[in-house]
Amino acid sequence: MDGTTYLAAGCLVGLAVAGFALRWWRDRSAAGRRQQQRYGGAQRRDPRRIEVGDIVEIGDTTYAVRGSIRLVEGEWRWAEHLLDDLDEHGGRRRLSVAESPAFELVLWESAPRDATVTPGAPAVESGGRSYSWHESGQARYTASGSTELTPSGTMRYHDYRAPGGARLTFEAYGEAGWEMARGERLDGDGVTVHPQSGS
């Protein structure tokens, strides 16, 4: 092959690489635009500032925040956000966001309560795990969005923990009976909040 042939071959390779790069950039830009349209722009919100209507991505699942419950007990403050699964898995979860004494995210799922499990016991068994009592108390709450609660009131709770970050809680709002939920602590990097408002 003479020099002209090498030059022509080099040009063809260069054009092919440039074409591939251009297609990749266009596809990536289009995907970014679709995500911005779906989630209201490229903004991200600190989980401590979640609002009703926000979109929350946890792992591979996308949720809409249908309601929020903000709780205060002395110097302790935390929030529980009620999530509807948008990926048609039919699930509902709640995400608790604690601000003190340390930032903590826990994803909760309601669990059927065994009549033999007593809230406040030193240890309980549920779902094949043994949980140890961690704390109990009563907090004041304010609710917004779709929570099926009165706008404000009190909530009693008993919290349990198991090795590996597993959680179990019993909660009772107002005069209602105890409800049980199992939870797993989340890494903050695995939670992305897309605000649906301009704030």
GROMACS .gro file of C-alpha atoms in nm:
model
  199
    1MET     CA    1   0.000   0.000   0.000
    2ASP     CA    2   0.132   0.343  -0.089
    3GLY     CA    3   0.111   0.655   0.122
    4THR     CA    4  -0.213   0.771  -0.039
    5THR     CA    5  -0.384   0.445   0.050
    6TYR     CA    6  -0.268   0.469   0.412
    7LEU     CA    7  -0.391   0.828   0.427
    8ALA     CA    8  -0.731   0.731   0.285
    9ALA     CA    9  -0.763   0.440   0.529
   10GLY     CA   10  -0.669   0.667   0.819
   11CYS     CA   11  -0.929   0.921   0.715
   12LEU     CA   12  -1.199   0.652   0.699
   13VAL     CA   13  -1.108   0.527   1.047
   14GLY     CA   14  -1.110   0.883   1.179
   15LEU     CA   15  -1.452   0.952   1.028
   16ALA     CA   16  -1.591   0.629   1.174
   17VAL     CA   17  -1.464   0.718   1.523
   18ALA     CA   18  -1.598   1.073   1.493
   19GLY     CA   19  -1.937   0.941   1.378
   20PHE     CA   20  -1.956   0.698   1.669
   21ALA     CA   21  -1.863   0.972   1.917
   22LEU     CA   22  -2.125   1.206   1.771
   23ARG     CA   23  -2.399   0.941   1.794
   24TRP     CA   24  -2.297   0.860   2.154
   25TRP     CA   25  -2.307   1.228   2.251
   26ARG     CA   26  -2.647   1.279   2.086
   27ASP     CA   27  -2.794   0.968   2.254
   28ARG     CA   28  -2.656   1.077   2.592
   29SER     CA   29  -2.789   1.431   2.546
   30ALA     CA   30  -3.131   1.301   2.444
   31ALA     CA   31  -3.142   1.070   2.747
   32GLY     CA   32  -3.048   1.362   2.970
   33ARG     CA   33  -3.322   1.577   2.819
   34ARG     CA   34  -3.579   1.300   2.867
   35GLN     CA   35  -3.475   1.262   3.233
   36GLN     CA   36  -3.498   1.638   3.287
   37GLN     CA   37  -3.847   1.644   3.132
   38ARG     CA   38  -3.956   1.346   3.342
   39TYR     CA   39  -3.819   1.475   3.671
   40GLY     CA   40  -3.864   1.849   3.631
   41GLY     CA   41  -3.512   1.950   3.535
   42ALA     CA   42  -3.163   1.859   3.641
   43GLN     CA   43  -3.209   1.982   3.997
   44ARG     CA   44  -3.153   1.754   4.293
   45ARG     CA   45  -3.296   1.807   4.639
   46ASP     CA   46  -3.138   1.721   4.970
   47PRO     CA   47  -3.344   1.435   5.123
   48ARG     CA   48  -3.381   1.650   5.433
   49ARG     CA   49  -3.592   1.890   5.223
   50ILE     CA   50  -3.826   1.639   5.055
   51GLU     CA   51  -4.170   1.781   4.977
   52VAL     CA   52  -4.501   1.627   4.874
   53GLY     CA   53  -4.498   1.568   4.498
   54ASP     CA   54  -4.123   1.513   4.471
   55ILE     CA   55  -3.990   1.210   4.284
   56VAL     CA   56  -3.752   0.983   4.477
   57GLU     CA   57  -3.528   0.723   4.315
   58ILE     CA   58  -3.405   0.446   4.544
   59GLY     CA   59  -3.195   0.190   4.364
   60ASP     CA   60  -3.387   0.087   4.051
   61THR     CA   61  -3.728   0.195   4.182
   62THR     CA   62  -3.895   0.532   4.133
   63TYR     CA   63  -4.146   0.669   4.384
   64ALA     CA   64  -4.372   0.973   4.415
   65VAL     CA   65  -4.404   1.138   4.755
   66ARG     CA   66  -4.779   1.138   4.829
   67GLY     CA   67  -4.758   1.258   5.187
   68SER     CA   68  -4.515   1.372   5.455
   69ILE     CA   69  -4.522   1.344   5.834
   70ARG     CA   70  -4.284   1.564   6.031
   71LEU     CA   71  -4.217   1.465   6.391
   72VAL     CA   72  -4.068   1.638   6.693
   73GLU     CA   73  -3.974   1.485   7.027
   74GLY     CA   74  -3.781   1.724   7.250
   75GLU     CA   75  -3.465   1.810   7.055
   76TRP     CA   76  -3.516   1.522   6.807
   77ARG     CA   77  -3.664   1.589   6.465
   78TRP     CA   78  -3.732   1.352   6.179
   79ALA     CA   79  -3.968   1.304   5.886
   80GLU     CA   80  -4.149   1.011   5.731
   81HIS     CA   81  -4.240   1.040   5.363
   82LEU     CA   82  -4.507   0.812   5.217
   83LEU     CA   83  -4.400   0.676   4.879
   84ASP     CA   84  -4.602   0.536   4.587
   85ASP     CA   85  -4.414   0.308   4.349
   86LEU     CA   86  -4.424   0.458   3.997
   87ASP     CA   87  -4.271   0.151   3.833
   88GLU     CA   88  -4.596  -0.044   3.864
   89HIS     CA   89  -4.466  -0.290   4.120
   90GLY     CA   90  -4.773  -0.200   4.323
   91GLY     CA   91  -4.574  -0.127   4.636
   92ARG     CA   92  -4.598   0.145   4.893
   93ARG     CA   93  -4.310   0.232   5.117
   94ARG     CA   94  -4.207   0.511   5.347
   95LEU     CA   95  -3.874   0.681   5.378
   96SER     CA   96  -3.769   0.813   5.718
   97VAL     CA   97  -3.518   1.096   5.722
   98ALA     CA   98  -3.356   1.170   6.058
   99GLU     CA   99  -3.162   1.492   6.102
  100SER     CA  100  -3.039   1.441   6.456
  101PRO     CA  101  -2.831   1.318   6.623
  102ALA     CA  102  -2.700   1.206   6.282
  103PHE     CA  103  -2.829   1.206   5.925
  104GLU     CA  104  -2.996   0.872   5.853
  105LEU     CA  105  -3.222   0.732   5.581
  106VAL     CA  106  -3.433   0.418   5.632
  107LEU     CA  107  -3.671   0.262   5.379
  108TRP     CA  108  -3.969   0.098   5.550
  109GLU     CA  109  -4.227  -0.157   5.438
  110SER     CA  110  -4.541  -0.240   5.633
  111ALA     CA  111  -4.541  -0.588   5.781
  112PRO     CA  112  -4.830  -0.797   5.916
  113ARG     CA  113  -4.817  -0.797   6.290
  114ASP     CA  114  -4.798  -1.127   6.472
  115ALA     CA  115  -5.037  -1.125   6.766
  116THR     CA  116  -4.764  -1.279   6.981
  117VAL     CA  117  -4.527  -0.984   6.921
  118THR     CA  118  -4.558  -0.725   7.196
  119PRO     CA  119  -4.441  -0.365   7.136
  120GLY     CA  120  -4.201  -0.265   7.413
  121ALA     CA  121  -4.063  -0.613   7.478
  122PRO     CA  122  -3.682  -0.635   7.518
  123ALA     CA  123  -3.653  -0.846   7.201
  124VAL     CA  124  -3.890  -0.956   6.923
  125GLU     CA  125  -3.879  -1.206   6.637
  126SER     CA  126  -4.010  -1.112   6.293
  127GLY     CA  127  -3.944  -1.242   5.943
  128GLY     CA  128  -3.682  -1.487   6.067
  129ARG     CA  129  -3.478  -1.216   6.240
  130SER     CA  130  -3.427  -1.132   6.604
  131TYR     CA  131  -3.453  -0.761   6.690
  132SER     CA  132  -3.339  -0.593   7.011
  133TRP     CA  133  -3.517  -0.295   7.166
  134HIS     CA  134  -3.351   0.036   7.081
  135GLU     CA  135  -3.580   0.316   7.201
  136SER     CA  136  -3.940   0.415   7.271
  137GLY     CA  137  -4.117   0.746   7.296
  138GLN     CA  138  -4.394   0.979   7.192
  139ALA     CA  139  -4.364   1.257   6.937
  140ARG     CA  140  -4.580   1.539   6.807
  141TYR     CA  141  -4.647   1.533   6.433
  142THR     CA  142  -4.777   1.751   6.151
  143ALA     CA  143  -4.897   1.586   5.831
  144SER     CA  144  -4.929   1.715   5.473
  145GLY     CA  145  -5.044   1.557   5.150
  146SER     CA  146  -5.224   1.222   5.145
  147THR     CA  147  -5.150   1.052   5.478
  148GLU     CA  148  -5.497   0.955   5.610
  149LEU     CA  149  -5.403   1.130   5.935
  150THR     CA  150  -5.537   1.441   6.103
  151PRO     CA  151  -5.322   1.748   6.024
  152SER     CA  152  -5.151   1.723   6.364
  153GLY     CA  153  -5.142   1.501   6.666
  154THR     CA  154  -4.921   1.258   6.858
  155MET     CA  155  -4.746   0.935   6.766
  156ARG     CA  156  -4.614   0.664   6.998
  157TYR     CA  157  -4.337   0.429   6.889
  158HIS     CA  158  -4.111   0.139   6.985
  159ASP     CA  159  -3.798   0.093   6.771
  160TYR     CA  160  -3.589  -0.224   6.737
  161ARG     CA  161  -3.267  -0.306   6.555
  162ALA     CA  162  -3.095  -0.618   6.425
  163PRO     CA  163  -2.736  -0.673   6.307
  164GLY     CA  164  -2.661  -0.548   5.957
  165GLY     CA  165  -2.878  -0.237   5.970
  166ALA     CA  166  -3.221  -0.406   5.977
  167ARG     CA  167  -3.491  -0.214   6.165
  168LEU     CA  168  -3.831  -0.291   6.308
  169THR     CA  169  -4.077  -0.037   6.441
  170PHE     CA  170  -4.419  -0.022   6.600
  171GLU     CA  171  -4.607   0.305   6.558
  172ALA     CA  172  -4.948   0.426   6.674
  173TYR     CA  173  -5.089   0.759   6.559
  174GLY     CA  174  -5.347   0.923   6.782
  175GLU     CA  175  -5.590   0.663   6.917
  176ALA     CA  176  -5.517   0.411   6.640
  177GLY     CA  177  -5.367   0.071   6.716
  178TRP     CA  178  -5.010  -0.038   6.663
  179GLU     CA  179  -4.875  -0.081   6.310
  180MET     CA  180  -4.554  -0.270   6.242
  181ALA     CA  181  -4.297  -0.206   5.970
  182ARG     CA  182  -3.959  -0.350   5.876
  183GLY     CA  183  -3.683  -0.123   5.749
  184GLU     CA  184  -3.337  -0.119   5.598
  185ARG     CA  185  -3.089   0.162   5.641
  186LEU     CA  186  -2.992   0.326   5.310
  187ASP     CA  187  -2.671   0.475   5.180
  188GLY     CA  188  -2.739   0.840   5.097
  189ASP     CA  189  -2.565   0.799   4.761
  190GLY     CA  190  -2.836   0.551   4.659
  191VAL     CA  191  -3.120   0.803   4.707
  192THR     CA  192  -3.188   1.075   4.450
  193VAL     CA  193  -3.462   1.335   4.501
  194HIS     CA  194  -3.606   1.524   4.202
  195PRO     CA  195  -3.802   1.833   4.313
  196GLN     CA  196  -4.128   1.896   4.133
  197SER     CA  197  -4.146   2.257   4.246
  198GLY     CA  198  -3.916   2.548   4.181
  199SER     CA  199  -3.787   2.556   4.539
   0.00000   0.00000   0.00000
